[in-house]
Coordinates of C-alpha atoms and ligand atoms in Angstrom, one line a residue:
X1029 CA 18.6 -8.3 9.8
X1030 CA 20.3 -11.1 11.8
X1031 CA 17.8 -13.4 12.5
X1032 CA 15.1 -11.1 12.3
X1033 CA 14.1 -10.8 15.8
X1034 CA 13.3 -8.0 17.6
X1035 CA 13.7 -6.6 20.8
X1036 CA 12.0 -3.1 21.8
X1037 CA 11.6 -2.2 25.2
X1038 CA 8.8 -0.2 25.9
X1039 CA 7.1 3.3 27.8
X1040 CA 10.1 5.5 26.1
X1041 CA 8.2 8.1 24.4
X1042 CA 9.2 8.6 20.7
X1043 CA 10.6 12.1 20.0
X1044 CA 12.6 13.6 17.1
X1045 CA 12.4 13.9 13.5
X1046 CA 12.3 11.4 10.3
X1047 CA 12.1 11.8 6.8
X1048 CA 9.7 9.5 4.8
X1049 CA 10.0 9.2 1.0
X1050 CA 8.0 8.0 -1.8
X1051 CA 5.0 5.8 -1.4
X1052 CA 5.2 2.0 -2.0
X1053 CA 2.0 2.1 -3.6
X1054 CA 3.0 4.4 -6.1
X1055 CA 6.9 3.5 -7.2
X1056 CA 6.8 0.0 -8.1
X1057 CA 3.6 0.7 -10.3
X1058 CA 5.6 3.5 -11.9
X1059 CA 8.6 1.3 -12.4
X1060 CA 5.8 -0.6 -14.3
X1061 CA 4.9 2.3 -16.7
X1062 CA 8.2 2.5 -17.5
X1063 CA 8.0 -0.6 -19.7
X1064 CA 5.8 1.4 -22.1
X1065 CA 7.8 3.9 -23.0
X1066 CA 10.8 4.1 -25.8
X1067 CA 12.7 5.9 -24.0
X1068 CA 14.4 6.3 -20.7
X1069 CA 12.6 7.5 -17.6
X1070 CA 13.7 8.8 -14.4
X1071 CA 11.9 8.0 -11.5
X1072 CA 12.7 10.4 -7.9
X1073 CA 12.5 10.0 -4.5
X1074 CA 12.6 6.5 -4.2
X1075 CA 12.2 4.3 -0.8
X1076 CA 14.9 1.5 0.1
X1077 CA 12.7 -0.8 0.4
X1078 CA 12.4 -4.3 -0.7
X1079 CA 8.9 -4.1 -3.0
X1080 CA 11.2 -2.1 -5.4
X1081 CA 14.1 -4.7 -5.6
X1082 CA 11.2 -7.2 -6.3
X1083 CA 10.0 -5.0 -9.2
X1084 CA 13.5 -4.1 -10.7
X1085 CA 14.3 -7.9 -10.5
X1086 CA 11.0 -8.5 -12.3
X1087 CA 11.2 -5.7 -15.0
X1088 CA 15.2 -6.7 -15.2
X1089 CA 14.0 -9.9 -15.9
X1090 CA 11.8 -8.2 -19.3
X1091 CA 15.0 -6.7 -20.4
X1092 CA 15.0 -3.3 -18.6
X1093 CA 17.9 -1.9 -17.7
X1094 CA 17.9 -0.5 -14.1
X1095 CA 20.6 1.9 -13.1
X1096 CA 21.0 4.8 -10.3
X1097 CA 20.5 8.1 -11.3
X1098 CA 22.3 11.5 -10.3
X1099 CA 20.6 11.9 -7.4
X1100 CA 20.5 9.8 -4.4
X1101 CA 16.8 8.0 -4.5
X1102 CA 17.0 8.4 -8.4
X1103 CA 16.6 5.2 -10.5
X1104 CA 16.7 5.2 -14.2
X1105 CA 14.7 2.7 -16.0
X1106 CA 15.5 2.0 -19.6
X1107 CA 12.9 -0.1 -21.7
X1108 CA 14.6 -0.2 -25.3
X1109 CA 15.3 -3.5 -25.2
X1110 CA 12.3 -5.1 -23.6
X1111 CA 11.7 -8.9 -24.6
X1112 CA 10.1 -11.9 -23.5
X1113 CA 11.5 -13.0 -20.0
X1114 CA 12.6 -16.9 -19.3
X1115 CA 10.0 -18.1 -17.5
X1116 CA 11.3 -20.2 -14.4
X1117 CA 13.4 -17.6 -13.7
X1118 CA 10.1 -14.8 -13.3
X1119 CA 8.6 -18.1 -11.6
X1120 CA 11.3 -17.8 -8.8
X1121 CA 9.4 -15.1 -8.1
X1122 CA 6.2 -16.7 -6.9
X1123 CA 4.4 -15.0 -3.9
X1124 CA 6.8 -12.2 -4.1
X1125 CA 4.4 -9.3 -4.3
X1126 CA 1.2 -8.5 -6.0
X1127 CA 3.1 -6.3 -8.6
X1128 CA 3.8 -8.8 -11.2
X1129 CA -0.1 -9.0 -12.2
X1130 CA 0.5 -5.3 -13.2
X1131 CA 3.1 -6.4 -16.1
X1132 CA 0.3 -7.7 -18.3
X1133 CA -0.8 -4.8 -20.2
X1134 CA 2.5 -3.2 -20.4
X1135 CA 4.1 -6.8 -21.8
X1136 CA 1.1 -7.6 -23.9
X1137 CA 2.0 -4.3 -25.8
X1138 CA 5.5 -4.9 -25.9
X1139 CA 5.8 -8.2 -26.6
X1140 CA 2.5 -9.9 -27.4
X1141 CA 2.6 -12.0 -24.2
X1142 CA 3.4 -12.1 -20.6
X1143 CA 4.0 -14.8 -18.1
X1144 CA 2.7 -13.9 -15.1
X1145 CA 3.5 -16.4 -11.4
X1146 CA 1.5 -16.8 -8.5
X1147 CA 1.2 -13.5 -6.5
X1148 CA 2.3 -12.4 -3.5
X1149 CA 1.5 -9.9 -0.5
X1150 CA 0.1 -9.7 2.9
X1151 CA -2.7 -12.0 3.6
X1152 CA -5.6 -9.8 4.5
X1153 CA -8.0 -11.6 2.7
X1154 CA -9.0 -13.7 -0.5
X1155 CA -7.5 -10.5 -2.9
X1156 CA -8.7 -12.5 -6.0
X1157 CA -8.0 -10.7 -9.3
X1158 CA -11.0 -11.5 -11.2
X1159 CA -11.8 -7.8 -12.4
X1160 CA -8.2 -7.6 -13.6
X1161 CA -8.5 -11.2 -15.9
X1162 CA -12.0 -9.8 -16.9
X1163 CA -10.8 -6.3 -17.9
X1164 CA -7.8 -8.1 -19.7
X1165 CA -10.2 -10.3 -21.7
X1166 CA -12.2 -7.1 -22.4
X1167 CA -9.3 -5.5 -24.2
X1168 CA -8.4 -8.7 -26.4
X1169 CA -6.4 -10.6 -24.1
X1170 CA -6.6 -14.0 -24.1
X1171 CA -5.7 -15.8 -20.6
X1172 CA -5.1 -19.2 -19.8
X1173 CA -4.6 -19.8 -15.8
X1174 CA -2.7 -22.8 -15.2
X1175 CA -1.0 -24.1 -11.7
X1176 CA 2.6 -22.3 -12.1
X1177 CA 1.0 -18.7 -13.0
X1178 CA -0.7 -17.0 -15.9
X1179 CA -0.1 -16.9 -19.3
X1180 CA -1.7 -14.4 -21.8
X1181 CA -1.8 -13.6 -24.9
X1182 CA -2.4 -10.8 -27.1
X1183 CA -3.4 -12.3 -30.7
X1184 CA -4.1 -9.1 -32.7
X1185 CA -3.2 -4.9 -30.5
X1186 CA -5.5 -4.4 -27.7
X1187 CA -8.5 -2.4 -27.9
X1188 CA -9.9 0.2 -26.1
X1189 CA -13.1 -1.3 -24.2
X1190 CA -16.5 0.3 -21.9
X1191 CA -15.6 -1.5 -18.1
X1192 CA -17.0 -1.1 -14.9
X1193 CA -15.5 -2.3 -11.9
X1194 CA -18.0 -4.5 -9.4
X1195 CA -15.7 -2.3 -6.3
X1196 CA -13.6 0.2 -7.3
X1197 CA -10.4 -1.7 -6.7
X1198 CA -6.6 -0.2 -6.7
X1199 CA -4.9 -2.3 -8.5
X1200 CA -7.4 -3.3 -11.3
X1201 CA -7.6 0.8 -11.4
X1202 CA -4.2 0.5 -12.3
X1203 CA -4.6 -2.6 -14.5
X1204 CA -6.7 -0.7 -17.2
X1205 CA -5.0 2.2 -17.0
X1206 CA -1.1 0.5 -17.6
X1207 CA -3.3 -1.4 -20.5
X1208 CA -5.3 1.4 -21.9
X1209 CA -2.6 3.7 -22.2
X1210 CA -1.8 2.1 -25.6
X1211 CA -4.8 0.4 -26.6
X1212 CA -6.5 1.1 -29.8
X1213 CA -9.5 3.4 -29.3
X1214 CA -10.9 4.7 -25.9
X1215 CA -11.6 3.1 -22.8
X1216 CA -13.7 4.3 -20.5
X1217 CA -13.8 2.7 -16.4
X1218 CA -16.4 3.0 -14.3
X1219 CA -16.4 3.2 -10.3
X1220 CA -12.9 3.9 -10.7
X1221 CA -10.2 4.1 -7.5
X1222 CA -9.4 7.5 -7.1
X1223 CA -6.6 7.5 -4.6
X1224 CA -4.0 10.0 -4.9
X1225 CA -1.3 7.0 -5.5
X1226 CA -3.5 6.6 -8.8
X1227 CA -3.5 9.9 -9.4
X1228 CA 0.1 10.0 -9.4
X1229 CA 0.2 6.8 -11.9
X1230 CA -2.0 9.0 -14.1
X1231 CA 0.6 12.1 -13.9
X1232 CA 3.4 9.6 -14.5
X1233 CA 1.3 8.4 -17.7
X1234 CA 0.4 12.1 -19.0
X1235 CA 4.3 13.1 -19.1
X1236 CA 4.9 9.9 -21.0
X1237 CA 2.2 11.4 -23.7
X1238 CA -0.4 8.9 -22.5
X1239 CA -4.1 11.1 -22.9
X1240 CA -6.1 10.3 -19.8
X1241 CA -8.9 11.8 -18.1
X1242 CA -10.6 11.8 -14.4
X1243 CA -14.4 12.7 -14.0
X1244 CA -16.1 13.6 -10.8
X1245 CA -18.5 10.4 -11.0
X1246 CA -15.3 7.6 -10.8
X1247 CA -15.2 7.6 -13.9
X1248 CA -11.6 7.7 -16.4
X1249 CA -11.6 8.0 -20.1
X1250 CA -8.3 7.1 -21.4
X1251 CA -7.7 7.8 -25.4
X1252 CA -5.3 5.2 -26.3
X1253 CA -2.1 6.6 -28.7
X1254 CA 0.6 4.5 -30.8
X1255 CA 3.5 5.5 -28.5
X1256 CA 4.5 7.1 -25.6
X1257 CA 8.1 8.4 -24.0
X1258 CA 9.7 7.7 -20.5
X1259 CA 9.1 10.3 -18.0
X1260 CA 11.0 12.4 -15.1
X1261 CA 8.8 11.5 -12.0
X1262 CA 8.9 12.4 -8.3
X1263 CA 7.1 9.9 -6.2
X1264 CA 4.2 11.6 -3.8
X1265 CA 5.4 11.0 -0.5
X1266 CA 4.6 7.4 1.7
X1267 CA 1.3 8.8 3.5
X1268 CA 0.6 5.0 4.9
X1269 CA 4.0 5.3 6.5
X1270 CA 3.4 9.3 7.2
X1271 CA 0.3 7.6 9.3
X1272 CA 2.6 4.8 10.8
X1273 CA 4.9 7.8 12.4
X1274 CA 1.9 9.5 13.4
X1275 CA 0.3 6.7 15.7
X1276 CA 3.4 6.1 16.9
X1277 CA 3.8 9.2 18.6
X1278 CA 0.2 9.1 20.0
X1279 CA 0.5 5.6 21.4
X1280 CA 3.8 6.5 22.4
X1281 CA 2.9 9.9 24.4
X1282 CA 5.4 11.4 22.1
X1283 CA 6.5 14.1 19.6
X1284 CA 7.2 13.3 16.1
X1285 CA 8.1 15.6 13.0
X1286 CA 7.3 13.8 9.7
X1287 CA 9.5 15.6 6.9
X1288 CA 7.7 15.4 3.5
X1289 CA 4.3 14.5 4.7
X1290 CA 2.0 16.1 2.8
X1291 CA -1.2 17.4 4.0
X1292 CA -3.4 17.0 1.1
X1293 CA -2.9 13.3 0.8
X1294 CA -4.2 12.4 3.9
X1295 CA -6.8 15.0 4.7
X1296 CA -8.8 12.3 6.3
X1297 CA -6.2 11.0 8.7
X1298 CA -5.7 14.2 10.0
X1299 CA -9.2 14.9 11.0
X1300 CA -9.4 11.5 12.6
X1301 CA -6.0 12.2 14.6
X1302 CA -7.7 15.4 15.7
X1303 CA -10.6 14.1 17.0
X1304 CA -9.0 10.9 18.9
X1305 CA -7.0 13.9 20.7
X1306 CA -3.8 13.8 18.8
X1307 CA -1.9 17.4 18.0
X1308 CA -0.6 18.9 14.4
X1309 CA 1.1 21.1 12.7
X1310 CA 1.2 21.2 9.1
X1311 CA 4.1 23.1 7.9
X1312 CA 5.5 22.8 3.9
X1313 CA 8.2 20.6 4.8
X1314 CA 6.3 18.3 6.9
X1315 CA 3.9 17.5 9.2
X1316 CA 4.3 17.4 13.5
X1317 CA 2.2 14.8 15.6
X1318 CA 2.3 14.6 19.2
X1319 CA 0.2 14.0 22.3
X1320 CA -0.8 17.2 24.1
X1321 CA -1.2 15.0 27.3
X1322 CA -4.5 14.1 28.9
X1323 CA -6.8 11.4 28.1
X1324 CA -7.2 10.3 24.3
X1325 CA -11.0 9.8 22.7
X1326 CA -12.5 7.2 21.8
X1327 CA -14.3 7.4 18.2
X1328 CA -16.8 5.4 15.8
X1329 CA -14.6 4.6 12.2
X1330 CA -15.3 3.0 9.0
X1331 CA -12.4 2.3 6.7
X1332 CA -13.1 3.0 2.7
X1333 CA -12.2 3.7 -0.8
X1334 CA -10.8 7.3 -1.2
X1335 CA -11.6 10.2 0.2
X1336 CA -12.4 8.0 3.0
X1337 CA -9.9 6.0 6.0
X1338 CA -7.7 4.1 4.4
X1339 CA -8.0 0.4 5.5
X1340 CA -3.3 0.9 5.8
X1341 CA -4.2 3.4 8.3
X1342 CA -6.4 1.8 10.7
X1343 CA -3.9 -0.8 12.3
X1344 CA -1.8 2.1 13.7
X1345 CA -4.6 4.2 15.0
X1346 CA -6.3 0.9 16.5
X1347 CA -3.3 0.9 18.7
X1348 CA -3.9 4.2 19.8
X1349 CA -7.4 3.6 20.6
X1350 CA -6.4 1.2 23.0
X1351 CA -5.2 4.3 25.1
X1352 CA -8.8 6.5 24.5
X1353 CA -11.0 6.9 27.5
X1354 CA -13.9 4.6 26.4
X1355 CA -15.6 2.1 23.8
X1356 CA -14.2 2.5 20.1
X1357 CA -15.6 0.9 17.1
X1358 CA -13.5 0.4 13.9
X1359 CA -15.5 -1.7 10.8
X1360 CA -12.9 -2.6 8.2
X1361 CA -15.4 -2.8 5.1
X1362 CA -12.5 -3.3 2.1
X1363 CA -10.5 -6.1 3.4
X1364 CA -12.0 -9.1 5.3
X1365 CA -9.8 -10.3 7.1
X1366 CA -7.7 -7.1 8.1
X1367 CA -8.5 -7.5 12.3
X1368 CA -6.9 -10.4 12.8
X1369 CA -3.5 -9.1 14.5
X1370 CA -5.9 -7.4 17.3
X1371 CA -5.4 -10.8 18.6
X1372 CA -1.9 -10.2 20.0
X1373 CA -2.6 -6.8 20.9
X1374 CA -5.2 -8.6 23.4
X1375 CA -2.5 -11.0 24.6
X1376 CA -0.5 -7.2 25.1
X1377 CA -3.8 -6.1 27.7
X1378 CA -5.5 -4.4 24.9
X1379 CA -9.4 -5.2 25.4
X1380 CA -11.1 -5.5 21.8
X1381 CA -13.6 -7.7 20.5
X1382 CA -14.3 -9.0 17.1
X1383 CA -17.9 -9.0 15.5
X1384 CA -19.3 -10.7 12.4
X1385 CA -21.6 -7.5 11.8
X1386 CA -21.2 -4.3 10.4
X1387 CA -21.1 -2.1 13.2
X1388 CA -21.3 1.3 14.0
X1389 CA -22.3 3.0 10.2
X1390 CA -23.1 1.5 6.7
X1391 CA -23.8 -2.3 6.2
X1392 CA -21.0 -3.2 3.9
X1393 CA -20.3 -6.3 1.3
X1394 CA -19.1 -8.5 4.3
X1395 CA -22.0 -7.6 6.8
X1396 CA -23.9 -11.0 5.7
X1397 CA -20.5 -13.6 5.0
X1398 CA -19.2 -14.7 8.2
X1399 CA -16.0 -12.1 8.3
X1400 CA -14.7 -10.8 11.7
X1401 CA -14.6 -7.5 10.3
X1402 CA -16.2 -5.2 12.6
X1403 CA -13.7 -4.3 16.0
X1404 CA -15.0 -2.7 19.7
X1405 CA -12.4 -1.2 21.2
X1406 CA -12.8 -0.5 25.1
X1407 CA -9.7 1.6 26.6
X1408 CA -7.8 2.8 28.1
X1409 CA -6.0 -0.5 28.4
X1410 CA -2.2 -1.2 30.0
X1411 CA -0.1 -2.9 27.4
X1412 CA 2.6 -5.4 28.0
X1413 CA 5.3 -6.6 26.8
X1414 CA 5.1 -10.0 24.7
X1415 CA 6.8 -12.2 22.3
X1416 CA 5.2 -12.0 18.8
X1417 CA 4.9 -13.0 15.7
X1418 CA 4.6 -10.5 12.8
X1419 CA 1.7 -11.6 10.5
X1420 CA 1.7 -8.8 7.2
X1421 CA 3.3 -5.1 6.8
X1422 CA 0.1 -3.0 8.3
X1423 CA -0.2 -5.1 11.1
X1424 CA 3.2 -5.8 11.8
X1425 CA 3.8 -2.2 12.0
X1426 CA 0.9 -1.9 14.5
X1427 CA 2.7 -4.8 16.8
X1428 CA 6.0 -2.4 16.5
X1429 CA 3.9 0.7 18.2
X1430 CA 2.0 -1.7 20.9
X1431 CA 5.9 -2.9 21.7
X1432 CA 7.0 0.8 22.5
X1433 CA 4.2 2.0 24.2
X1434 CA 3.9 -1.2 25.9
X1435 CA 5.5 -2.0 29.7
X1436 CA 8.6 -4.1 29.8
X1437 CA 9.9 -5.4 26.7
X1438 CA 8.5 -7.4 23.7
X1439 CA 10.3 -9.6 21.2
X1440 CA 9.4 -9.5 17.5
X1441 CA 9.9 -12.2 14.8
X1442 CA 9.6 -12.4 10.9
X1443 CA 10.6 -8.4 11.1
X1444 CA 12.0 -8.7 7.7
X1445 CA 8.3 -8.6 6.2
X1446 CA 7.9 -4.7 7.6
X1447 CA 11.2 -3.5 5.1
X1448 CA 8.7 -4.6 1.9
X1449 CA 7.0 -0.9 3.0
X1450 CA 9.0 1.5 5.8
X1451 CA 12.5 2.5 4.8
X1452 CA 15.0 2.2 7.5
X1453 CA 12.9 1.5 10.0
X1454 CA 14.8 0.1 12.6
X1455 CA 17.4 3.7 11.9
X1456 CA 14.2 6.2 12.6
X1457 CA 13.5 3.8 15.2
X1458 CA 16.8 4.4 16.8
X1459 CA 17.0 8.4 15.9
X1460 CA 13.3 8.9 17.9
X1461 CA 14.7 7.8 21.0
X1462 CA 13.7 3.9 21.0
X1463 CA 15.1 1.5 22.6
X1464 CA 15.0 -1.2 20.1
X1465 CA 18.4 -4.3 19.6
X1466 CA 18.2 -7.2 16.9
X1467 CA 18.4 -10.7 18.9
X1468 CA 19.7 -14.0 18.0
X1469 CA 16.6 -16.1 16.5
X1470 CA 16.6 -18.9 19.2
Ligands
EPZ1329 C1 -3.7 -1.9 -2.9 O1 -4.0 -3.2 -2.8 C2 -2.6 -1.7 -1.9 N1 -1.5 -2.4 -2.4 C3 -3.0 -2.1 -0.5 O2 -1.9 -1.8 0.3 C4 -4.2 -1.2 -0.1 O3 -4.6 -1.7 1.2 C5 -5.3 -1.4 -1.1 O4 -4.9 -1.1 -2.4 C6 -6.5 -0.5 -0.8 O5 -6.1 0.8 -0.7 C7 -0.7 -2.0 -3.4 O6 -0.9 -0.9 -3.9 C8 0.5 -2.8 -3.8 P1 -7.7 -3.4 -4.1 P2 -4.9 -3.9 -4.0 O7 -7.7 -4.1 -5.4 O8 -4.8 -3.1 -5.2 C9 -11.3 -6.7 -3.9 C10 -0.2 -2.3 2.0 O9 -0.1 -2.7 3.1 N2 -10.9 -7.1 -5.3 O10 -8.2 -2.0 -4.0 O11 -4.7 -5.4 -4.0 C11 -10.2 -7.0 -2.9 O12 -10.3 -8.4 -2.5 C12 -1.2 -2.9 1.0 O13 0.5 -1.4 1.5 C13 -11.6 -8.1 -5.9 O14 -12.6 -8.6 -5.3 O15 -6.4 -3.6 -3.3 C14 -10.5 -6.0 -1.8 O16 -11.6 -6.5 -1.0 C15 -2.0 -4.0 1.5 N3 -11.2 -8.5 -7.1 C16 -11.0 -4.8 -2.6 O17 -11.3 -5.3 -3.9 C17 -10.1 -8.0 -7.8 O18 -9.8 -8.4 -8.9 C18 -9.9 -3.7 -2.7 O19 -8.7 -4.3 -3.2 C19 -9.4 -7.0 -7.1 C20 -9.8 -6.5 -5.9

């Protein structure tokens, strides 16, 4: 990625086919599970993509042994001789990615402690991880926070514990369940995240004997056992990318055939692409977007916890927008600050507006604290080309579909941050018909 800079000239229509693979938010945390096993597991359908060279740095780091499997996309993970890590070197690793926080359980069990460096990720808001310290303490864990990172403890096995999450938050999700798994006793989470990424943790966890179960209320009740085995996993398929590729071709006026997008993941999406105007066709291979032609329509969105619209999906279809007939509002209510990058799609000739207040449906927790959180949208708008810089991996993606559907061409910098979550990118780019070139960095 010479230089990582960009250059897409816009107004081609994207046409063709891609094929996206497993889902960032599900691989690296299964890479995770792996370090609670005895045995070997096989993880399938992995992305290229730099969050999982992070993690098998990280877990290599703990004394797993990552190797390719048979397959291409296969890795193999073997855990048998998991030990403590040195700690600079897991420090080096500082601001890498927000996985390492999901290594405590797993190295609490297997080694008593964990070292744990400052984390990482796109900068969408505070993401403080105060419900994963206090559902670590709640197990047993003792924590001591100190300027280079984490350090915990587990003085005597963890127990199982009664929690309830203030929001019901991913990644603390997964927290209690990589912890629980082994604990001693049950545990039982309240207000729960139940996306399907999570379910797909839980699947991973049930093959490697782990006993876990969802309710309807948000509610899982894990029965913690003295062991568990590696498992054979396929990854669900990327449906944040899925929705990338499918707000591409809107934007775009174009044509797109996602193969392995999976309908039931993203039920939601669909709907909304529907109503803005958009075209499918949902086949067992795949799903088809495109833009029948005519105007696009404006609609009235909230982002949410699952089953809702994921907060990943609404930089991509805020593009879009930009090309519906009329007044659009779009309230981001479960990051903060996940609207600032409308910015430069207002430098492109987008017209959009940011407001403190919830508008357009429920208050939410950041109606009353001073976010920009809520977005008007007024289109159709002509975009034009600019030179931009690429803040995070959701928004960055967005700046990539404003540049093709955009007049003239745009240059893009600090593309390197959009590998941490789309495979090949700039190839699928290329094989839908866009007319995209690296540039010197100047
Ligand atoms: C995961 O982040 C994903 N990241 C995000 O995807 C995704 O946007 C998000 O879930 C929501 O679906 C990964 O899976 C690696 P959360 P996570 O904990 O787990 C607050 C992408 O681009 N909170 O559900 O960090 C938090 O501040 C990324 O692929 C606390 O207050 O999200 C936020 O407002 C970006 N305290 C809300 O909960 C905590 O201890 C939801 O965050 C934890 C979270």
């Amino acid at each position: 990625m010479a230089g990582e800079v960009l250059r897409v000239q816009g107004g081609t229509p994207l046409v063709g086919e891609l094929t996206v693979r497993g889902a960032k938010n599900l691989v690296p945390k299964a890479m995770v599970a792996a370090l609670l096993g005895t045995t070997p597991s096989r993880l399938r359908n992995i992305p290229d993509i730099a969050d999982v060279g992070i993690v098998s740095e990280l877990v290599e780091l703990h004394g797993v042994r990552v190797t390719p499997g048979d397959e291409p996309g296969e890795l193999v993970l073997d855990p048998s001789a998991v030990e403590d890590a040195d700690v600079v070197a897991v420090a080096a690793h500082a601001g890498s990615s927000r996985i390492p926080v999901l290594l405590c359980g797993p190295l609490l069990h297997r080694t008593g402690r964990a070292f744990i460096p400052d984390l990482g990720g796109c900068r969408i808001g505070d993401r403080p991880i105060d419900f994963h310290l206090d559902a670590l303490r709640a197990f047993g864990a003792v924590v001591d926070k100190r300027p280079d990172g984490l350090y915990l403890k587990a003085p005597e096995r963890l127990r199982g514990t009664l929690l309830t999450l203030p929001y019901p938050s991913v990644g603390a999700t997964e927290q209690v369940l990589l912890t629980a798994v082994l604990a001693d006793g049950v545990t039982e989470l309240r207000n729960a995240a139940v996306e399907p990424e999570i379910v797909d943790l839980i699947a991973v966890l049930q093959k490697m004997g782990a006993n876990i179960s969802l309710h309807t209320d948000r509610t899982i009740r894990v029965v913690g056992v003295d062991e568990l085995r590696g498992a054979t996993h396929r990854s669900m398929p990327d449906r944040l990318e899925v929705a990338s590729w499918a707000c591409t071709a809107l934007a775009t006026q174009g044509d797109v055939f996602v193969r392995g997008a999976r309908q039931v993941d993203m039920m939601t999406f669909l709907n909304v692409f529907r109503a803005v105007g958009g075209e499918i066709d949902i086949t067992d291979d795949g799903i088809r977007f495109w833009h029948p032609g005519g105007p696009l329509t404006p609609l009235h969105l909230e982002t949410d916890v699952h089953p809702g619209f994921m907060t990943d999906w609404q930089q991509p279809l805020v593009v879009a927008l930009t090309q519906a007939s009329g007044v659009s509002i779009v309230h981001e209510t479960v990051f903060e600050g996940r609207l600032g990058y409308t910015d430069a799609l207002v430098q492109m000739g987008a017209t959009i507006q940011l407001f403190r207040e919830c508008l357009g449906g429920q208050p939410c927790r950041y109606g009353q604290r001073n976010y920009a959180h809520s977005a008007v949208i007024a289109g159709p708008s002509k975009l034009y080309g600019a030179d931009l810089e690429i803040p995070d991996l959701r928004g960055g993606f967005s700046y990539v579909i404003a540049a093709l559907a955009a007049q003239g061409h745009s240059t893009l910098r600090n593309v390197g941050i959009i590998k941490r979550g789309y495979e090949d990118f700039l190839g699928k780019l290329a094989g839908l018909g866009a007319d995209v070139e690296w540039v010197p960095a100047s």
